[in-house]
Amino acid sequence: MPKEWPKIAKLETFIPSAQGSGGDYHRQGKGHWIIQGDISCPMHSYPDWRESRAKWGIGVLGSLFVKLTATDGTVGYATGFGGPPACWLIEEHFARFVVGQDPRDTNMIWDQMFKASMFYGRKGLPLAAISVVDLALWDLQGKIRGEPIYKMIGGRTKKDIPLYLTGPQSASAKKLGFWGSKVPLPHGPPDGEEGIRKNVAFLKSKRDEVGPDYPIMVDCWMSLTVPYTLRLVKAVEDAGVAIHWWEEVLHPDDFDGHRTLKKAFPHILFTTGEHEYSKYGFRKLIEDRSIDILQPDVMWLGGLTELIKVASMAAAYDIPVVPHGSGPYSFHAIMSFPNSDFCEYIANSPDGHTVWPSFGNLFTNEVLPVNGRVNLTDEPGFGLELNPNADLVPYSAFFKPAKGIGYANEKPEEIQPQNIPDAV
């Protein structure tokens, strides 16, 4: 470990140009199960947009890649979600809080990025952008220390990490050794009672594929209402189809709705959190105790710095934290968190029968599941090696900001006041 720590000398952002590469797993090619139209989603209330999730824009933002270079030449990097708009925020706003700083000062850097963007941020894209910068900071810090991230945030709490598989193929999940299968729900409220019957039939077919004891979970992707969920859960129970948990059934802000569902079905597990952001967003979910498992996405909620805080808050209420997707970034957190017993793995292959790297071909050495489990090495940082053939498009190639539109290095005194004529 260096006696005098290097500072961050340079921040760069890029767009991974290939489909399926990088942190936005929604950016997939035609025919991929993730973008098909037979997955219940809020946009199903509009028939013109039901054909596919790609049609209404689920992959419109895309991935991004952040590279940090320290004064000693050490490089840290991370991928995530947000595409060109996130690159703009990072390069033109957040860079000022990063360049020149000690990469160990993650709390201060995070707090400054969050507070400086509160007037337009707090959730969504700005938090996704902050997340990737934060993950790159941790990667850089780990590489300077020569330590893996999980050893820097508390060390190992388990031998390895058991995984469940998200995708349409439950039988394949079981065959590959994953402890459970999470399937996307095909129908929602716009499909009425017929949709409920079809959902029951669909879930029964999945149960028949894997037998009575293999866990099946249902991903509803924010698409249901309280009345619909009450009818659907009861219909599935009446049909004798055991479901391990129901995930993200309601709009993320419907805290009262979650309370209603838990009161109606105290024996049923409900999970959510994938589309929630920061400790402030999770505070209500935790305090209310209506959610059985929290599922923050480390590439979205604010990065590892914020995930650590959310996991600590949840631990005080004995609520498990199982991060959504995010591959190695989630693995390092889960390896260290006592209240995280397992992790999700998303079947990134087009048909969902096999597992591919979480970030496509962006890295050369992503850890892949073996018999439904993963372990971590002592490679420094997140242990990811950038593919030398990765097609990364630099920010300067698609954004050429001019003075007067928010250019990061523009001083206030350089901005010319508008020449507005006097009112007549």
Short mmCIF file of C-alpha atoms in Angstrom, two decimals:
data_model
loop_
_atom_site.label_atom_id
_atom_site.label_comp_id
_atom_site.label_asym_id
_atom_site.label_seq_id
_atom_site.Cartn_x
_atom_site.Cartn_y
_atom_site.Cartn_z
CA MET A 1 0.00 0.00 0.00
CA PRO A 2 1.48 3.38 -0.94
CA LYS A 3 2.75 5.73 1.79
CA GLU A 4 1.35 8.69 -0.11
CA TRP A 5 -1.88 7.90 -1.84
CA PRO A 6 -2.31 8.88 -5.49
CA LYS A 7 -5.07 11.25 -6.48
CA ILE A 8 -7.52 10.90 -9.34
CA ALA A 9 -5.91 12.54 -12.35
CA LYS A 10 -8.44 11.80 -15.06
CA LEU A 11 -12.06 10.74 -15.55
CA GLU A 12 -13.30 9.42 -18.90
CA THR A 13 -16.65 8.04 -20.06
CA PHE A 14 -17.43 5.75 -22.97
CA ILE A 15 -20.34 3.97 -24.60
CA PRO A 16 -19.95 0.22 -25.24
CA SER A 17 -21.24 -0.04 -28.80
CA ALA A 18 -22.15 -3.74 -28.94
CA GLN A 19 -25.60 -5.08 -28.05
CA GLY A 20 -25.58 -6.95 -24.77
CA SER A 21 -22.23 -5.50 -23.67
CA GLY A 22 -22.00 -3.40 -20.54
CA GLY A 23 -24.35 -2.70 -17.68
CA ASP A 24 -27.66 -2.24 -19.54
CA TYR A 25 -28.87 -5.80 -20.03
CA HIS A 26 -32.04 -4.48 -21.72
CA ARG A 27 -30.05 -3.51 -24.83
CA GLN A 28 -30.49 -6.83 -26.63
CA GLY A 29 -30.97 -7.98 -30.21
CA LYS A 30 -34.19 -9.04 -31.88
CA GLY A 31 -35.67 -12.25 -30.52
CA HIS A 32 -33.99 -12.06 -27.11
CA TRP A 33 -36.36 -13.14 -24.34
CA ILE A 34 -35.61 -10.00 -22.27
CA ILE A 35 -37.21 -7.68 -24.83
CA GLN A 36 -40.14 -9.84 -25.90
CA GLY A 37 -43.70 -8.57 -25.57
CA ASP A 38 -44.97 -11.52 -23.52
CA ILE A 39 -43.71 -9.99 -20.26
CA SER A 40 -46.18 -7.99 -18.20
CA CYS A 41 -45.16 -4.34 -17.92
CA PRO A 42 -46.82 -0.96 -17.28
CA MET A 43 -46.92 -0.19 -21.03
CA HIS A 44 -49.28 -3.10 -21.70
CA SER A 45 -52.19 -0.76 -21.07
CA TYR A 46 -51.46 0.63 -24.56
CA PRO A 47 -52.04 -2.04 -27.25
CA ASP A 48 -49.81 -0.30 -29.80
CA TRP A 49 -46.76 -0.89 -27.59
CA ARG A 50 -47.29 -4.51 -26.58
CA GLU A 51 -45.38 -6.08 -29.44
CA SER A 52 -42.03 -5.92 -27.67
CA ARG A 53 -40.40 -4.08 -24.82
CA ALA A 54 -37.79 -2.81 -27.25
CA LYS A 55 -40.52 -1.06 -29.26
CA TRP A 56 -41.46 1.28 -26.41
CA GLY A 57 -37.81 1.84 -25.50
CA ILE A 58 -36.67 -0.38 -22.64
CA GLY A 59 -33.11 -0.27 -24.01
CA VAL A 60 -33.15 3.33 -25.17
CA LEU A 61 -30.46 4.57 -22.77
CA GLY A 62 -27.94 1.75 -23.08
CA SER A 63 -24.72 1.10 -21.21
CA LEU A 64 -21.83 3.30 -20.23
CA PHE A 65 -18.26 2.75 -19.07
CA VAL A 66 -16.34 4.96 -16.65
CA LYS A 67 -12.54 4.95 -16.49
CA LEU A 68 -10.56 6.63 -13.70
CA THR A 69 -6.80 7.11 -13.91
CA ALA A 70 -4.77 7.89 -10.80
CA THR A 71 -1.63 10.02 -10.65
CA ASP A 72 0.47 6.85 -10.28
CA GLY A 73 -1.03 5.38 -13.47
CA THR A 74 -3.39 2.92 -11.79
CA VAL A 75 -6.68 2.55 -13.65
CA GLY A 76 -10.09 1.70 -12.18
CA TYR A 77 -13.26 1.26 -14.18
CA ALA A 78 -16.87 0.19 -14.06
CA THR A 79 -19.85 -0.28 -16.31
CA GLY A 80 -23.49 0.53 -15.75
CA PHE A 81 -26.67 1.98 -17.18
CA GLY A 82 -27.50 5.38 -18.61
CA GLY A 83 -25.83 5.69 -22.00
CA PRO A 84 -25.03 9.12 -23.53
CA PRO A 85 -27.22 11.13 -21.10
CA ALA A 86 -25.35 9.63 -18.13
CA CYS A 87 -22.03 10.39 -19.82
CA TRP A 88 -23.12 14.03 -20.11
CA LEU A 89 -23.98 14.23 -16.40
CA ILE A 90 -20.69 12.62 -15.38
CA GLU A 91 -18.44 14.63 -17.69
CA GLU A 92 -20.17 18.00 -17.35
CA HIS A 93 -21.34 17.88 -13.73
CA PHE A 94 -19.94 15.09 -11.55
CA ALA A 95 -16.32 15.14 -12.78
CA ARG A 96 -15.58 18.29 -10.76
CA PHE A 97 -16.20 16.32 -7.55
CA VAL A 98 -13.94 13.43 -8.62
CA VAL A 99 -10.83 14.67 -10.40
CA GLY A 100 -8.10 15.68 -7.97
CA GLN A 101 -9.60 13.72 -5.07
CA ASP A 102 -8.29 10.85 -3.00
CA PRO A 103 -10.17 7.75 -4.31
CA ARG A 104 -10.60 6.53 -0.73
CA ASP A 105 -12.93 9.43 0.03
CA THR A 106 -15.96 7.66 -1.41
CA ASN A 107 -18.44 9.01 1.16
CA MET A 108 -17.52 12.65 0.50
CA ILE A 109 -17.46 12.24 -3.29
CA TRP A 110 -20.81 10.44 -3.26
CA ASP A 111 -22.40 13.00 -0.98
CA GLN A 112 -21.22 15.90 -3.13
CA MET A 113 -22.49 14.30 -6.35
CA PHE A 114 -25.85 13.53 -4.74
CA LYS A 115 -26.38 16.91 -3.11
CA ALA A 116 -25.26 18.83 -6.19
CA SER A 117 -27.83 16.97 -8.30
CA MET A 118 -30.74 16.99 -5.84
CA PHE A 119 -32.55 19.71 -7.74
CA TYR A 120 -32.89 17.42 -10.75
CA GLY A 121 -31.97 14.00 -9.38
CA ARG A 122 -32.59 11.90 -6.25
CA LYS A 123 -33.75 8.94 -8.37
CA GLY A 124 -33.47 7.47 -11.84
CA LEU A 125 -30.80 8.47 -14.36
CA PRO A 126 -28.73 10.79 -12.12
CA LEU A 127 -28.42 8.04 -9.49
CA ALA A 128 -27.48 5.52 -12.17
CA ALA A 129 -24.72 7.87 -13.31
CA ILE A 130 -23.50 8.36 -9.74
CA SER A 131 -23.54 4.57 -9.30
CA VAL A 132 -21.07 3.90 -12.10
CA VAL A 133 -18.68 6.61 -10.92
CA ASP A 134 -18.87 5.16 -7.42
CA LEU A 135 -18.16 1.62 -8.62
CA ALA A 136 -15.16 2.88 -10.60
CA LEU A 137 -13.88 4.63 -7.46
CA TRP A 138 -14.07 1.38 -5.51
CA ASP A 139 -12.34 -0.52 -8.32
CA LEU A 140 -9.53 2.03 -8.43
CA GLN A 141 -9.14 1.96 -4.66
CA GLY A 142 -8.97 -1.85 -4.66
CA LYS A 143 -6.33 -1.90 -7.38
CA ILE A 144 -4.16 0.63 -5.55
CA ARG A 145 -4.49 -1.42 -2.34
CA GLY A 146 -4.02 -4.71 -4.17
CA GLU A 147 -7.14 -6.08 -2.49
CA PRO A 148 -10.53 -7.38 -3.66
CA ILE A 149 -13.53 -5.22 -2.84
CA TYR A 150 -15.22 -7.74 -0.57
CA LYS A 151 -12.13 -7.79 1.67
CA MET A 152 -12.25 -3.98 1.90
CA ILE A 153 -15.87 -3.83 3.10
CA GLY A 154 -15.82 -6.47 5.81
CA GLY A 155 -14.45 -9.65 4.29
CA ARG A 156 -15.93 -13.05 3.61
CA THR A 157 -19.11 -14.15 5.39
CA LYS A 158 -19.77 -17.31 3.35
CA LYS A 159 -17.87 -20.04 1.52
CA ASP A 160 -19.46 -19.21 -1.81
CA ILE A 161 -22.68 -17.67 -3.15
CA PRO A 162 -25.70 -19.75 -4.17
CA LEU A 163 -27.67 -18.29 -7.07
CA TYR A 164 -31.16 -18.36 -8.50
CA LEU A 165 -31.69 -17.84 -12.22
CA THR A 166 -33.96 -15.23 -13.77
CA GLY A 167 -35.30 -16.21 -17.16
CA PRO A 168 -38.10 -18.03 -18.97
CA GLN A 169 -36.67 -21.56 -18.66
CA SER A 170 -37.31 -23.06 -15.22
CA ALA A 171 -36.28 -26.58 -16.20
CA SER A 172 -32.94 -25.29 -17.48
CA ALA A 173 -32.38 -23.34 -14.27
CA LYS A 174 -32.85 -26.52 -12.26
CA LYS A 175 -30.64 -28.54 -14.62
CA LEU A 176 -27.83 -25.96 -14.34
CA GLY A 177 -27.83 -26.23 -10.54
CA PHE A 178 -29.47 -22.94 -9.59
CA TRP A 179 -31.46 -23.21 -6.37
CA GLY A 180 -34.54 -21.55 -7.88
CA SER A 181 -36.11 -20.08 -11.00
CA LYS A 182 -37.62 -16.61 -11.32
CA VAL A 183 -39.90 -16.25 -14.33
CA PRO A 184 -41.48 -13.14 -15.87
CA LEU A 185 -45.24 -12.86 -15.48
CA PRO A 186 -46.89 -12.75 -18.94
CA HIS A 187 -50.17 -10.94 -18.20
CA GLY A 188 -51.30 -7.94 -16.16
CA PRO A 189 -54.41 -5.87 -15.37
CA PRO A 190 -55.12 -4.87 -19.02
CA ASP A 191 -55.77 -8.57 -19.75
CA GLY A 192 -58.54 -8.85 -17.16
CA GLU A 193 -59.81 -12.12 -15.74
CA GLU A 194 -58.70 -14.02 -18.85
CA GLY A 195 -55.17 -12.83 -18.14
CA ILE A 196 -55.40 -14.15 -14.59
CA ARG A 197 -56.45 -17.56 -15.91
CA LYS A 198 -53.57 -17.53 -18.38
CA ASN A 199 -51.13 -16.54 -15.64
CA VAL A 200 -52.30 -19.42 -13.47
CA ALA A 201 -51.90 -21.83 -16.38
CA PHE A 202 -48.44 -20.45 -17.16
CA LEU A 203 -47.24 -20.80 -13.58
CA LYS A 204 -48.75 -24.27 -13.28
CA SER A 205 -46.81 -25.33 -16.39
CA LYS A 206 -43.58 -24.05 -14.82
CA ARG A 207 -44.37 -25.92 -11.61
CA ASP A 208 -44.98 -29.11 -13.62
CA GLU A 209 -41.57 -28.67 -15.32
CA VAL A 210 -39.58 -28.68 -12.08
CA GLY A 211 -41.67 -30.65 -9.62
CA PRO A 212 -43.36 -29.69 -6.35
CA ASP A 213 -40.34 -28.68 -4.25
CA TYR A 214 -38.19 -26.54 -6.55
CA PRO A 215 -38.61 -22.81 -5.75
CA ILE A 216 -40.33 -20.66 -8.38
CA MET A 217 -40.48 -16.88 -8.07
CA VAL A 218 -42.53 -14.45 -10.19
CA ASP A 219 -41.24 -11.12 -11.52
CA CYS A 220 -44.11 -8.70 -12.15
CA TRP A 221 -41.97 -5.67 -13.13
CA MET A 222 -44.05 -2.91 -11.50
CA SER A 223 -47.06 -3.82 -13.66
CA LEU A 224 -49.84 -4.87 -11.26
CA THR A 225 -52.30 -3.10 -9.01
CA VAL A 226 -53.37 -3.99 -5.49
CA PRO A 227 -56.82 -5.40 -6.53
CA TYR A 228 -55.29 -7.39 -9.38
CA THR A 229 -52.52 -8.78 -7.17
CA LEU A 230 -55.02 -9.85 -4.53
CA ARG A 231 -57.03 -11.78 -7.12
CA LEU A 232 -53.97 -13.26 -8.85
CA VAL A 233 -52.22 -14.50 -5.70
CA LYS A 234 -55.43 -16.07 -4.45
CA ALA A 235 -56.11 -17.72 -7.83
CA VAL A 236 -52.60 -19.20 -7.91
CA GLU A 237 -52.97 -20.46 -4.35
CA ASP A 238 -56.39 -21.97 -5.10
CA ALA A 239 -54.84 -23.79 -8.06
CA GLY A 240 -52.30 -25.38 -5.71
CA VAL A 241 -49.28 -23.72 -7.37
CA ALA A 242 -46.63 -22.93 -4.76
CA ILE A 243 -44.75 -19.65 -5.40
CA HIS A 244 -41.66 -18.84 -3.35
CA TRP A 245 -42.06 -15.07 -3.72
CA TRP A 246 -43.84 -12.40 -5.75
CA GLU A 247 -41.52 -9.66 -6.95
CA GLU A 248 -42.10 -5.98 -7.70
CA VAL A 249 -45.84 -6.38 -8.10
CA LEU A 250 -46.68 -2.68 -7.62
CA HIS A 251 -45.52 0.76 -8.67
CA PRO A 252 -42.33 1.43 -6.67
CA ASP A 253 -43.92 4.36 -4.82
CA ASP A 254 -47.00 2.46 -3.65
CA PHE A 255 -45.85 1.89 -0.07
CA ASP A 256 -49.42 1.70 1.21
CA GLY A 257 -50.23 -0.93 -1.40
CA HIS A 258 -47.41 -3.16 -0.16
CA ARG A 259 -48.81 -2.85 3.34
CA THR A 260 -52.26 -3.91 2.11
CA LEU A 261 -50.83 -6.97 0.34
CA LYS A 262 -48.82 -8.08 3.35
CA LYS A 263 -51.85 -7.75 5.60
CA ALA A 264 -53.93 -9.84 3.20
CA PHE A 265 -51.25 -12.51 2.70
CA PRO A 266 -48.96 -12.56 5.76
CA HIS A 267 -47.70 -16.02 4.76
CA ILE A 268 -46.63 -14.90 1.26
CA LEU A 269 -43.20 -13.42 0.53
CA PHE A 270 -43.21 -10.09 -1.34
CA THR A 271 -40.00 -8.52 -2.62
CA THR A 272 -39.11 -5.24 -4.29
CA GLY A 273 -36.43 -2.54 -4.53
CA GLU A 274 -34.95 -3.02 -7.98
CA HIS A 275 -36.24 0.40 -9.07
CA GLU A 276 -35.69 2.23 -5.80
CA TYR A 277 -32.85 4.67 -5.21
CA SER A 278 -30.65 5.79 -2.31
CA LYS A 279 -31.04 5.27 1.42
CA TYR A 280 -33.87 7.79 1.40
CA GLY A 281 -35.90 5.72 -1.03
CA PHE A 282 -35.35 2.50 0.93
CA ARG A 283 -36.03 4.00 4.36
CA LYS A 284 -39.81 3.68 4.07
CA LEU A 285 -39.65 0.16 2.63
CA ILE A 286 -37.48 -0.91 5.56
CA GLU A 287 -39.37 0.82 8.36
CA ASP A 288 -42.76 -0.45 7.18
CA ARG A 289 -41.66 -4.13 7.27
CA SER A 290 -44.09 -4.96 4.47
CA ILE A 291 -41.31 -6.22 2.18
CA ASP A 292 -39.69 -9.55 2.98
CA ILE A 293 -36.57 -9.19 0.80
CA LEU A 294 -35.03 -5.96 -0.52
CA GLN A 295 -33.54 -6.06 -4.01
CA PRO A 296 -31.52 -2.89 -4.69
CA ASP A 297 -29.48 -2.74 -7.89
CA VAL A 298 -25.93 -1.63 -7.12
CA MET A 299 -25.60 -0.12 -10.62
CA TRP A 300 -28.74 1.98 -10.11
CA LEU A 301 -29.41 2.91 -6.47
CA GLY A 302 -26.17 4.87 -5.99
CA GLY A 303 -23.34 2.35 -6.21
CA LEU A 304 -21.58 0.30 -3.58
CA THR A 305 -21.23 3.24 -1.19
CA GLU A 306 -25.01 3.55 -0.95
CA LEU A 307 -25.71 -0.19 -1.06
CA ILE A 308 -23.60 -0.64 2.07
CA LYS A 309 -25.76 1.92 3.87
CA VAL A 310 -29.03 0.35 2.72
CA ALA A 311 -27.86 -3.13 3.74
CA SER A 312 -26.91 -1.84 7.19
CA MET A 313 -30.30 -0.16 7.62
CA ALA A 314 -32.08 -3.38 6.58
CA ALA A 315 -29.93 -5.49 8.92
CA ALA A 316 -31.26 -3.53 11.88
CA TYR A 317 -34.73 -4.82 10.91
CA ASP A 318 -33.54 -8.36 10.06
CA ILE A 319 -34.57 -7.87 6.42
CA PRO A 320 -32.46 -9.78 3.87
CA VAL A 321 -30.84 -7.79 1.06
CA VAL A 322 -30.46 -9.60 -2.26
CA PRO A 323 -29.20 -7.20 -4.93
CA HIS A 324 -30.78 -7.25 -8.36
CA GLY A 325 -28.49 -8.66 -11.08
CA SER A 326 -25.25 -6.71 -11.63
CA GLY A 327 -23.01 -9.77 -11.63
CA PRO A 328 -19.59 -9.24 -9.98
CA TYR A 329 -20.61 -5.91 -8.42
CA SER A 330 -23.34 -7.69 -6.47
CA PHE A 331 -21.18 -10.73 -5.71
CA HIS A 332 -18.59 -8.68 -3.81
CA ALA A 333 -21.29 -7.04 -1.70
CA ILE A 334 -23.10 -10.30 -0.98
CA MET A 335 -19.89 -12.09 -0.05
CA SER A 336 -19.42 -9.48 2.68
CA PHE A 337 -23.02 -8.85 3.88
CA PRO A 338 -24.26 -11.16 6.67
CA ASN A 339 -27.88 -10.43 5.69
CA SER A 340 -27.38 -11.52 2.06
CA ASP A 341 -27.55 -15.30 1.71
CA PHE A 342 -27.77 -15.63 -2.08
CA CYS A 343 -27.82 -13.66 -5.31
CA GLU A 344 -29.67 -13.35 -8.60
CA TYR A 345 -28.16 -14.33 -11.94
CA ILE A 346 -29.91 -13.23 -15.12
CA ALA A 347 -29.93 -15.62 -18.07
CA ASN A 348 -28.45 -13.32 -20.71
CA SER A 349 -28.55 -15.87 -23.51
CA PRO A 350 -31.24 -15.13 -26.14
CA ASP A 351 -33.37 -18.19 -25.32
CA GLY A 352 -32.64 -18.20 -21.58
CA HIS A 353 -31.49 -21.81 -21.57
CA THR A 354 -27.83 -21.04 -20.82
CA VAL A 355 -25.86 -18.45 -18.86
CA TRP A 356 -23.63 -15.85 -20.44
CA PRO A 357 -21.44 -13.20 -18.78
CA SER A 358 -23.49 -10.44 -17.17
CA PHE A 359 -21.67 -7.75 -19.15
CA GLY A 360 -21.34 -9.55 -22.48
CA ASN A 361 -17.85 -9.36 -23.98
CA LEU A 362 -16.83 -6.14 -22.19
CA PHE A 363 -14.55 -8.05 -19.81
CA THR A 364 -12.44 -11.15 -20.40
CA ASN A 365 -12.70 -12.84 -17.03
CA GLU A 366 -16.18 -12.46 -15.53
CA VAL A 367 -16.83 -15.11 -12.92
CA LEU A 368 -19.53 -17.48 -14.21
CA PRO A 369 -21.79 -19.80 -12.20
CA VAL A 370 -20.70 -23.38 -11.71
CA ASN A 371 -23.53 -25.67 -10.60
CA GLY A 372 -25.52 -22.58 -9.68
CA ARG A 373 -22.88 -21.05 -7.42
CA VAL A 374 -20.04 -18.52 -7.68
CA ASN A 375 -16.92 -17.87 -5.67
CA LEU A 376 -14.57 -14.90 -5.70
CA THR A 377 -10.81 -14.71 -6.03
CA ASP A 378 -8.41 -12.24 -4.44
CA GLU A 379 -7.90 -10.30 -7.68
CA PRO A 380 -7.79 -6.58 -6.78
CA GLY A 381 -10.81 -4.34 -7.14
CA PHE A 382 -13.78 -6.08 -8.70
CA GLY A 383 -11.35 -8.44 -10.43
CA LEU A 384 -12.51 -7.53 -13.93
CA GLU A 385 -10.13 -7.23 -16.88
CA LEU A 386 -11.23 -5.04 -19.76
CA ASN A 387 -11.42 -6.83 -23.09
CA PRO A 388 -8.73 -5.23 -25.30
CA ASN A 389 -11.11 -5.68 -28.24
CA ALA A 390 -14.03 -3.96 -26.51
CA ASP A 391 -15.56 -1.33 -28.79
CA LEU A 392 -15.76 1.73 -26.55
CA VAL A 393 -16.93 5.02 -28.06
CA PRO A 394 -15.48 8.01 -26.14
CA TYR A 395 -17.66 10.84 -24.91
CA SER A 396 -15.88 13.33 -27.17
CA ALA A 397 -17.00 11.38 -30.23
CA PHE A 398 -20.69 12.02 -29.67
CA PHE A 399 -20.83 15.15 -27.45
CA LYS A 400 -18.98 18.30 -28.37
CA PRO A 401 -20.35 20.85 -25.88
CA ALA A 402 -20.00 24.53 -26.65
CA LYS A 403 -19.68 27.34 -24.17
CA GLY A 404 -22.91 28.52 -22.67
CA ILE A 405 -24.70 25.18 -22.41
CA GLY A 406 -23.28 23.81 -19.19
CA TYR A 407 -19.71 23.02 -20.18
CA ALA A 408 -17.99 21.64 -17.08
CA ASN A 409 -14.86 23.78 -17.24
CA GLU A 410 -16.70 26.98 -18.01
CA LYS A 411 -16.40 29.55 -15.26
CA PRO A 412 -19.48 31.61 -14.32
CA GLU A 413 -17.80 34.83 -15.38
CA GLU A 414 -17.30 33.43 -18.91
CA ILE A 415 -21.02 33.02 -19.48
CA GLN A 416 -22.34 36.00 -21.32
CA PRO A 417 -25.64 37.41 -20.06
CA GLN A 418 -28.58 37.31 -22.44
CA ASN A 419 -29.36 40.50 -24.29
CA ILE A 420 -33.06 40.79 -23.53
CA PRO A 421 -34.79 43.94 -24.84
CA ASP A 422 -36.78 46.05 -22.44
CA ALA A 423 -40.49 45.35 -22.29
CA VAL A 424 -42.62 47.75 -24.25
#
